[in-house]
XYZ file of C-alpha atoms in Angstrom:
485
model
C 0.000 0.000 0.000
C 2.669 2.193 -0.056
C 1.895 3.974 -3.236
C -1.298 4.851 -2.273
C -0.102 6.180 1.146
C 1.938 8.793 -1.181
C -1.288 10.634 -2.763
C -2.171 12.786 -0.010
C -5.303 10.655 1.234
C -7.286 9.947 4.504
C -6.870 6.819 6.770
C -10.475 6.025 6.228
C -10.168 6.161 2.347
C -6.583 4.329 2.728
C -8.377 1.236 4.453
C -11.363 1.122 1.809
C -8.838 0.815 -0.857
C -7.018 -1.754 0.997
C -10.140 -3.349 1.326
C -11.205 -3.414 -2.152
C -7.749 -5.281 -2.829
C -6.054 -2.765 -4.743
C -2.510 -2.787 -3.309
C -0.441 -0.368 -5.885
C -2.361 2.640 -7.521
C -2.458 2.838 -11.336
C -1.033 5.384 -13.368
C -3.950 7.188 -14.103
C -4.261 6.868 -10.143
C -0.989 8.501 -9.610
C -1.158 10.978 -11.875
C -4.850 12.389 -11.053
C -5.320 12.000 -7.496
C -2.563 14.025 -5.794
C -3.316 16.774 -8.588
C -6.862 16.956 -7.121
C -6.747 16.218 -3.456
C -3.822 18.012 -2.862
C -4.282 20.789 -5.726
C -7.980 20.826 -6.257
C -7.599 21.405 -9.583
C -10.280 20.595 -12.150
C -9.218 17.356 -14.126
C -9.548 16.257 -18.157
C -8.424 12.533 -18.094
C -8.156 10.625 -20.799
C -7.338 6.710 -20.118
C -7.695 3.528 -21.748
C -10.250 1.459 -20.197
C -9.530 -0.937 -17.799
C -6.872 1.525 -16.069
C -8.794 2.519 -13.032
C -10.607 6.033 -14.115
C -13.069 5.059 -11.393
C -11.226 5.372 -8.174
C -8.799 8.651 -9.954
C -11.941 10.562 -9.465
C -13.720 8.796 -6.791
C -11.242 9.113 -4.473
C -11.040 13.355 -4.777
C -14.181 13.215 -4.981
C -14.742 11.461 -1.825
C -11.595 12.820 -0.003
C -13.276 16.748 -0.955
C -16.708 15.553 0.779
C -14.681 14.188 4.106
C -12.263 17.282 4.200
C -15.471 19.482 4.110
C -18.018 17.302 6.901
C -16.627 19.491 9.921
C -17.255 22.475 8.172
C -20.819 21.193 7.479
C -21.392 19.457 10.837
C -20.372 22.539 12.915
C -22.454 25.009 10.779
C -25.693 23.275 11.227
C -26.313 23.524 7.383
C -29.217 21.198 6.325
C -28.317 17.823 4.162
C -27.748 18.116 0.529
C -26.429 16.556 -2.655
C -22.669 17.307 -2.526
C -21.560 15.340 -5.371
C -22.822 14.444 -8.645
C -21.139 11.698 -11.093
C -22.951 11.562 -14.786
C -22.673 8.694 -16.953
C -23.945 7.741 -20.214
C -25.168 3.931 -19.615
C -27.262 2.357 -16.830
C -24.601 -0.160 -16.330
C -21.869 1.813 -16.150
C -24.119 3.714 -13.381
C -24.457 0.432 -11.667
C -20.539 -0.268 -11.918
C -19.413 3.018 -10.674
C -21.669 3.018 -7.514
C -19.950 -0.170 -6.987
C -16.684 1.210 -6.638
C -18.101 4.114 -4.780
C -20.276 2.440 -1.827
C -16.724 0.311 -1.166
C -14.983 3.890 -0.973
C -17.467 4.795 1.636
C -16.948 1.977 3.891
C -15.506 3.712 6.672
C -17.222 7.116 5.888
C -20.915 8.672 7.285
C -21.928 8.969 3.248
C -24.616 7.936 1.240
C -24.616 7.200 -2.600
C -27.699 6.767 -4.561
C -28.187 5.599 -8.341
C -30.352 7.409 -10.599
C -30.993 5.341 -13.867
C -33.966 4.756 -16.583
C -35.103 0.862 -16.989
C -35.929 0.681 -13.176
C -38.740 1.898 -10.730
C -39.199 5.913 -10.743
C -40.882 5.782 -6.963
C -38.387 3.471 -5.480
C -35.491 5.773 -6.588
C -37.880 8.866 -5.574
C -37.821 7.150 -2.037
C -34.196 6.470 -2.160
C -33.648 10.289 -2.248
C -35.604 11.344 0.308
C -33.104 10.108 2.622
C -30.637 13.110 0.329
C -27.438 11.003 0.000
C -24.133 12.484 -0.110
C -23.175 11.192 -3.692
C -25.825 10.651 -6.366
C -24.560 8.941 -9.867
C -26.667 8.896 -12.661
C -27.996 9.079 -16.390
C -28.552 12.246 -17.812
C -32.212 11.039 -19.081
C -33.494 10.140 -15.764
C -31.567 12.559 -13.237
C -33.470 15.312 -15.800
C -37.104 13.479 -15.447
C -36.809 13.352 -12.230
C -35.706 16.937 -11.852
C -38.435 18.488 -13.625
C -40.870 16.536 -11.348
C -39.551 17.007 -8.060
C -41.229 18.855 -5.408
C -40.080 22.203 -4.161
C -38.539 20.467 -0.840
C -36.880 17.769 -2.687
C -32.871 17.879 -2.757
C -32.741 17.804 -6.680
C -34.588 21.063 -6.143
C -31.696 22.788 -4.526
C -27.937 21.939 -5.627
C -26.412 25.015 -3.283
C -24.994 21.997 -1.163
C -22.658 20.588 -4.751
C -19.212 20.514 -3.981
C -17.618 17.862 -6.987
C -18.999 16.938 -10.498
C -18.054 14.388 -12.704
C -18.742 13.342 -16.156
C -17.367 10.099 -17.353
C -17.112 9.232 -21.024
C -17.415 11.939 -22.041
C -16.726 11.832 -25.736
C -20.534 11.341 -26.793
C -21.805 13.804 -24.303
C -20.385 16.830 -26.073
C -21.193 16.058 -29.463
C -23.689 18.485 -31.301
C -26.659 16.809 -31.323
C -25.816 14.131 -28.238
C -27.047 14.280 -24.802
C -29.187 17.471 -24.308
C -30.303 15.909 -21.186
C -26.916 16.438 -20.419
C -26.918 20.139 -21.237
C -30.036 20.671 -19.293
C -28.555 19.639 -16.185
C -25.284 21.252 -16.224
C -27.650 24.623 -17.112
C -29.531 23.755 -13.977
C -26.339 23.420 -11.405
C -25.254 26.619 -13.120
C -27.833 28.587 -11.665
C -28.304 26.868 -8.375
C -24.540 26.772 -7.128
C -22.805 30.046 -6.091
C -19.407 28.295 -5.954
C -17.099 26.901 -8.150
C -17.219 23.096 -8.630
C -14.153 20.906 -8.104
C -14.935 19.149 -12.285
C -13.928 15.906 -13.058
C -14.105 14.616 -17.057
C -13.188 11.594 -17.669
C -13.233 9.775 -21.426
C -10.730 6.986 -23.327
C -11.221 8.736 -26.402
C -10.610 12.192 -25.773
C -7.955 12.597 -28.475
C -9.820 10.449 -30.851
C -12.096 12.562 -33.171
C -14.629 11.514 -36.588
C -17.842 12.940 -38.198
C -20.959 12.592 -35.893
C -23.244 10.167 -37.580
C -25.851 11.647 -39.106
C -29.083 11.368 -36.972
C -32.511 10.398 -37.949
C -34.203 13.582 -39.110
C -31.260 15.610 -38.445
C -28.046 17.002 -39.885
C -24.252 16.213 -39.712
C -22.347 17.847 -37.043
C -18.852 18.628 -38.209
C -15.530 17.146 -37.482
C -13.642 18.442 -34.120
C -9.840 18.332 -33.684
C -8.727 17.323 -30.207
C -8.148 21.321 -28.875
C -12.001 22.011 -30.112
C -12.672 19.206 -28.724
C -11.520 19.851 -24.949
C -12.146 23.603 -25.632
C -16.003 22.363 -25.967
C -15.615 20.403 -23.313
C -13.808 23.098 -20.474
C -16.994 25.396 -21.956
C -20.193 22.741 -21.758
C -18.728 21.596 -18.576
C -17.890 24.800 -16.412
C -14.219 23.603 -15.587
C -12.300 26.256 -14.169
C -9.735 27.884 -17.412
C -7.473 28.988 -14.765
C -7.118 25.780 -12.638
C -7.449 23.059 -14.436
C -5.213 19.747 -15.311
C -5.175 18.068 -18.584
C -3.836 14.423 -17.786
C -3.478 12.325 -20.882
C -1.756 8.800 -20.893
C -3.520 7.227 -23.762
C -1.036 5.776 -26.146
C -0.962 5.792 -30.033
C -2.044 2.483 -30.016
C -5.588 3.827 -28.307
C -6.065 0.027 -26.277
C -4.387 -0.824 -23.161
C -1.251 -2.244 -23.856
C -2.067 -5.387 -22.680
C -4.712 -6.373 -25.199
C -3.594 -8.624 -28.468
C -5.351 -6.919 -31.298
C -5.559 -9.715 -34.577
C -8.010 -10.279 -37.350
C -9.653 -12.993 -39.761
C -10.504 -12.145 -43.576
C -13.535 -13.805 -43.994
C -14.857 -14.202 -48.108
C -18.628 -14.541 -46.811
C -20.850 -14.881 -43.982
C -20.833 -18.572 -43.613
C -16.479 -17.880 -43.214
C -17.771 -15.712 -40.474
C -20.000 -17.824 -38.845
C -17.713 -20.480 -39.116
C -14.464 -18.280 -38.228
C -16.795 -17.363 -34.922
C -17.954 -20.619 -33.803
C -14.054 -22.155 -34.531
C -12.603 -19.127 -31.644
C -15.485 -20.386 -29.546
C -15.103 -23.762 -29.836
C -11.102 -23.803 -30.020
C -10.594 -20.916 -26.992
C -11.931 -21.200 -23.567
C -12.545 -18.470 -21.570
C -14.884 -15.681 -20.627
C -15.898 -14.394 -24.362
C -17.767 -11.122 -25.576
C -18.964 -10.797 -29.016
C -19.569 -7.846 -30.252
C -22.369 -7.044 -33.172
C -23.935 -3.499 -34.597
C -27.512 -4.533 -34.075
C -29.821 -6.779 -32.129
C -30.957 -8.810 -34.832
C -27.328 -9.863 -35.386
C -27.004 -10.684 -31.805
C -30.159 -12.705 -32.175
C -29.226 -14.337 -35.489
C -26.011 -15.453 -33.767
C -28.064 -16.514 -30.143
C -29.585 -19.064 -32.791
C -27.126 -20.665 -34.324
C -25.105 -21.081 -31.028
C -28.547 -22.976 -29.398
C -28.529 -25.198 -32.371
C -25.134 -26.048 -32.458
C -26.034 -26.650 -28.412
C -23.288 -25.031 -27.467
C -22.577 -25.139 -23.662
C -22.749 -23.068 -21.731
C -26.120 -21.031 -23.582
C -25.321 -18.310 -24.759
C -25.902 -14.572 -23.158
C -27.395 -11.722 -24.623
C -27.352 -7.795 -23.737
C -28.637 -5.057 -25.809
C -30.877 -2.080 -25.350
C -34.299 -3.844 -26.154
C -34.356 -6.475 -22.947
C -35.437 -4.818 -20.168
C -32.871 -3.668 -17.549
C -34.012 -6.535 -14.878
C -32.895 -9.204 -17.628
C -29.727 -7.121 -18.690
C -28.582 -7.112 -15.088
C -29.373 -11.000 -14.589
C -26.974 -12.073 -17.878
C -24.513 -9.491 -16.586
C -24.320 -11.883 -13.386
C -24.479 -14.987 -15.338
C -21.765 -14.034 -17.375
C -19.463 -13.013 -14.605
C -19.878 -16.076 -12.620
C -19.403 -18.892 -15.825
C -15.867 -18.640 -16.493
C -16.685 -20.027 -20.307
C -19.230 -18.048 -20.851
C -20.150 -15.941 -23.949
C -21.889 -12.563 -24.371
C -23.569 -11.483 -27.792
C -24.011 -7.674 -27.108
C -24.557 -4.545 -29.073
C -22.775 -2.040 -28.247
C -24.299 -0.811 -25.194
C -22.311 -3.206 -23.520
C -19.070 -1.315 -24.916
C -19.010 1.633 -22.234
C -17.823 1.407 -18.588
C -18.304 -2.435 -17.983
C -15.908 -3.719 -15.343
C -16.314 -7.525 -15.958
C -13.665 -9.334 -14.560
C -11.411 -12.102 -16.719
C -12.695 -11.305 -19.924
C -10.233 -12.921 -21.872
C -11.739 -12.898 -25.514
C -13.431 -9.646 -27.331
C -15.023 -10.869 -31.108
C -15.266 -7.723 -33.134
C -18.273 -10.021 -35.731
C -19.068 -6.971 -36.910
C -16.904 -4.206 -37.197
C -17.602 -0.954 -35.283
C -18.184 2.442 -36.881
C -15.879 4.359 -34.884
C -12.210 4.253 -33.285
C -13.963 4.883 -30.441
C -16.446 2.543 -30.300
C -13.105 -0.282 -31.243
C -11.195 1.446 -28.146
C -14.077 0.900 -25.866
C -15.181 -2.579 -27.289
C -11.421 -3.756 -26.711
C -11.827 -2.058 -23.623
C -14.001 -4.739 -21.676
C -10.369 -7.686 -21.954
C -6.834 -6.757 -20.951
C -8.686 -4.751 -17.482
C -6.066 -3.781 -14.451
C -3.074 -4.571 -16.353
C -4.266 -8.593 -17.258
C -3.945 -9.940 -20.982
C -6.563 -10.217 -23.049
C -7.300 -10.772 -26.912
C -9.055 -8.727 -29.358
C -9.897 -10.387 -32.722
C -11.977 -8.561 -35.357
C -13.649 -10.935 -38.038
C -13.568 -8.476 -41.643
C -15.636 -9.493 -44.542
C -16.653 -7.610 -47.605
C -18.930 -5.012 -45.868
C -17.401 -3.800 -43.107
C -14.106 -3.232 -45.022
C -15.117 0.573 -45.009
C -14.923 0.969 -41.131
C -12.101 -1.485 -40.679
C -10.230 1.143 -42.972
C -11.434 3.963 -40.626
C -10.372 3.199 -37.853
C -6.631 1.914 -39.080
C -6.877 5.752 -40.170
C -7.918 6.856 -36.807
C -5.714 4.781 -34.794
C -2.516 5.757 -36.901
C -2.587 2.019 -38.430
C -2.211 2.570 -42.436
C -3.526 -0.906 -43.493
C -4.609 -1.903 -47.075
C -7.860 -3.679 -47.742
C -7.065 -7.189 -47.027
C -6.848 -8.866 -50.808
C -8.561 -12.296 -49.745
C -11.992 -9.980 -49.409
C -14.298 -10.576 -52.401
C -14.086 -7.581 -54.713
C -11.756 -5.297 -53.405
C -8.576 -6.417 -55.010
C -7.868 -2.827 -56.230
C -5.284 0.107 -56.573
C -5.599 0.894 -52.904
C -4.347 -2.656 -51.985
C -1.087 -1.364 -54.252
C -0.877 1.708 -51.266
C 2.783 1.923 -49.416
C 1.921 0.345 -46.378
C 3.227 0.905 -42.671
C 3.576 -3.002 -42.150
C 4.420 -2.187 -38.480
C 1.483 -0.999 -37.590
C -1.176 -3.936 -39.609
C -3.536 -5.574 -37.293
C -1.823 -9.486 -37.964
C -3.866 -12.389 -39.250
C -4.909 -14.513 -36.162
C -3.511 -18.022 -36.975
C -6.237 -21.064 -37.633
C -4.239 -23.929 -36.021
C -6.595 -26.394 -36.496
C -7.664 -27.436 -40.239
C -9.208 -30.254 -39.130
C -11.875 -28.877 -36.323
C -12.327 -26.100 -38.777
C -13.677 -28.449 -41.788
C -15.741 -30.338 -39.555
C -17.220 -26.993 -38.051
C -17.847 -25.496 -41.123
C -20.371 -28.338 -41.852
C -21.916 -27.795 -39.138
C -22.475 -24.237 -39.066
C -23.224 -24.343 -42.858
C -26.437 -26.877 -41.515
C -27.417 -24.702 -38.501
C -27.143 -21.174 -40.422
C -29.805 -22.779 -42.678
C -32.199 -23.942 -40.079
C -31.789 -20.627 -38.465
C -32.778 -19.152 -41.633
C -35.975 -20.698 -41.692
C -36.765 -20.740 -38.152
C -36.472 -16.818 -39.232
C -38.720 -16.860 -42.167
C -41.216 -19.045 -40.113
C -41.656 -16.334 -37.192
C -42.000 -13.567 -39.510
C -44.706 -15.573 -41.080
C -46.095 -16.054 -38.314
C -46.200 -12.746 -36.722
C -47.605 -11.431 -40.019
C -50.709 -14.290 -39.794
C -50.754 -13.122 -36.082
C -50.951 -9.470 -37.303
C -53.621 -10.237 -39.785
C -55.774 -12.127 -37.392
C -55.808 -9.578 -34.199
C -56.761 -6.447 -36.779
C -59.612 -9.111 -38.375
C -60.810 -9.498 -34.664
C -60.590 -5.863 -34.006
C -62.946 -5.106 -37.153
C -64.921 -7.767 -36.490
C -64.541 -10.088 -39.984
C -63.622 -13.293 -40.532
C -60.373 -14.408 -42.711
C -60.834 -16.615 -45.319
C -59.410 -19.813 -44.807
């Protein structure tokens, strides 16, 4: 523990950190928490996932609230909200109040979570008692905002001492998170002081075009200085005392994490490619897709092939009670597999992943940094793989440009043997082919996936069938005819 005893902290945080089995600090630890507890200066930090982000601003955060409570006690002031930690995703909500209720062990504070998908009452109850620390989403801290009675303690924020944003990169986008916006507009005019800020991203230095959203138009490009310049604005961090504490590398993934790829000519090389890292790999696996009916194409195959243990599935359609349950599941089966979208790419602290599956490819750097993100956590090894076939050769080429890796289209994809293959290439910096060691398991695989890809197929084309008849027969009822036979 003696690295920790360096950064300026209390006894009572000291022991909580001890207790949560975290012996040595982490860079990103080092680096951020004397320059806030000691300093109070505002912080930018920008780390790759899996390097402790959590506890370099929970620890200020919490250290601020202690080094304040005589103050508070002696003055007599009434309880309030005295810190507030914003985050995109319900689970990374759920993660960080994790972390935080273990900081508070030996502490008088309360934390509360404030997220969509679960009951509005229960968490209206929760903050009646007015804890200490509330972390939330952006959608439901504002909902329950703009309903709360004039007594209620997200009525009055004179009490906020510390804000935090984590992952920031999507929250400052034109066009992404107004909720966000709203709130930060709100504190504005209901706190007197200065905030201690804390922003926290892995992809602060990586920038691309907004995609275009439904209905709307595209936001332009930022470079990294308009970028943080947004940010220091949107955010209310203090221009004159503030810390900008980057220890990404070029590379954009933790160090740790293998990165590799397989060209696959069509989507039954895919399938099989998939199935083969499955089947020849043990170990906690998370596949990544860009939709749910991917995920659910994939959760079919994988029953019919029966493979053991059943597969998981998270994305935004299940409702949060199920998302939580195959979180758990998933965590506690060491061979376990995940099919996710990519709501599963943010802020989840899974222990022992040891596999990410890129089956799709994602449509950002960022979105790659924070997929690779969930193996390779607290300094382990872990393995990246991303599978590439025709169609997602676009976005594998954007974020080689993104990440500094000048790659050519891979020449075994169908159709794309052209001049740009002929490009000088950086061979340094190529993702390398994963190696298929075993010919054998992979022809006999292949058969088998080729057989359930085809049932799935019409187990597919069956449903919709179905649903239509099902469709036909409930607005027949409704109108009070009767279908011919």
């Amino acid at each position: 523990m003696s690295g920790w005893i360096n950064l300026y902290i209390s006894d009572a945080v000291l022991k909580a950190v001890a207790d949560m089995g975290f012996t040595e600090p982490t860079e990103i630890q080092k680096l951020v928490i004397p320059s806030a507890v000691r300093d109070r200066f505002d912080i930018i930090g920008a780390a790759e996932t899996g390097s402790g982000k959590t506890l370099a601003f929970g620890v200020p955060v919490v250290e601020h609230l202690l080094a304040n409570q005589s103050f508070l006690e002696s003055s007599g002031q009434k309880k309030g909200i005295r810190a507030l930690i914003l985050a995109p995703t319900r689970e990374l909500v759920m993660q960080i109040k994790n972390h935080i209720d273990a900081l508070l062990k030996y502490t008088p504070f309360k934390v509360a979570s404030v997220v969509g998908g679960l009951s509005l009452q229960k968490q209206e109850r929760i903050l009646k008692y007015v804890p200490e620390i509330v972390i939330a989403t952006p959608g439901r801290l504002l909902a329950l905002m703009r309903s709360a009675e004039a007594d209620s303690c997200l009525s009055d924020w004179s009490h906020l001492q510390c804000l935090v944003v984590d992952e920031t990169d999507r929250m400052i986008e034109k066009g992404h998170f107004e909720d966000l916006q709203h709130i930060l507009d709100t504190l504005r005019k209901n706190t007197s002081k200065k905030l201690q800020t804390f922003v926290f991203s892995a992809t602060l230095t990586y920038t691309h075009p907004v995609p275009k959203k439904r209905g709307g138009v595209n936001a332009d490009k930022m470079d990294t200085d308009e970028k943080i310049s947004r940010l220091i604005e949107i955010t209310g961090i203090r221009k004159e005392k503030h810390r900008i504490i980057d220890i990404t590398g070029e590379k954009g993934t933790a160090r740790t994490v293998v990165e590799a790829r397989i060209n696959c000519n069509n989507l039954l090389e895919k399938d099989t490619n998939l199935i083969y890292l499955l089947s020849r790999y043990g170990g906690r696996t998370l596949v990544f897709t860009n939709s749910v009916d991917a995920s659910r194409r994939l959760h079919g195959i994988l029953e019919k092939l029966e493979h053991k243990p059943v597969p998981l599935m998270l994305h935004a359609k299940m409702m949060q009670k199920k998302r939580l349950k195959n979180l758990e599941k998933f965590a506690m089966e060491e061979d376990s597999v995940l099919l996710a979208t990519d709501v599963a790419a943010r802020g989840l602290d899974i222990r022992d992943v040891q596999h990410v599956i890129h089956y799709q490819i994602p449509k950002t750097a960022e979105l790659y940094i924070h997929r690779c993100g969930r193996t390779a956590r607290a300094t382990k090894e872990g393995l990246a793989i991303l599978l590439i076939d025709s169609q997602d050769v676009f976005y594998y080429q954007r974020i080689c440009r993104n990440l500094n890796r000048d790659v050519p289209i891979p020449k075994t994809l169908l159709g794309y043997e052209s001049v740009l293959t002929k490009k000088r290439l950086n061979l340094e910096k190529e993702f390398p082919i994963f190696p298929l060691d075993s010919p054998e398991l992979y022809a006999i695989l292949k058969k088998r996936v080729e057989v359930a890809t085809a049932v799935e197929a019409l187990d597919h084309r069956l449903k919709k069938m179905h649903s239509k008849q099902t469709w036909f027969e409930k607005a027949a009822a409704s109108a009070d005819l009767d279908l011919d036979g």
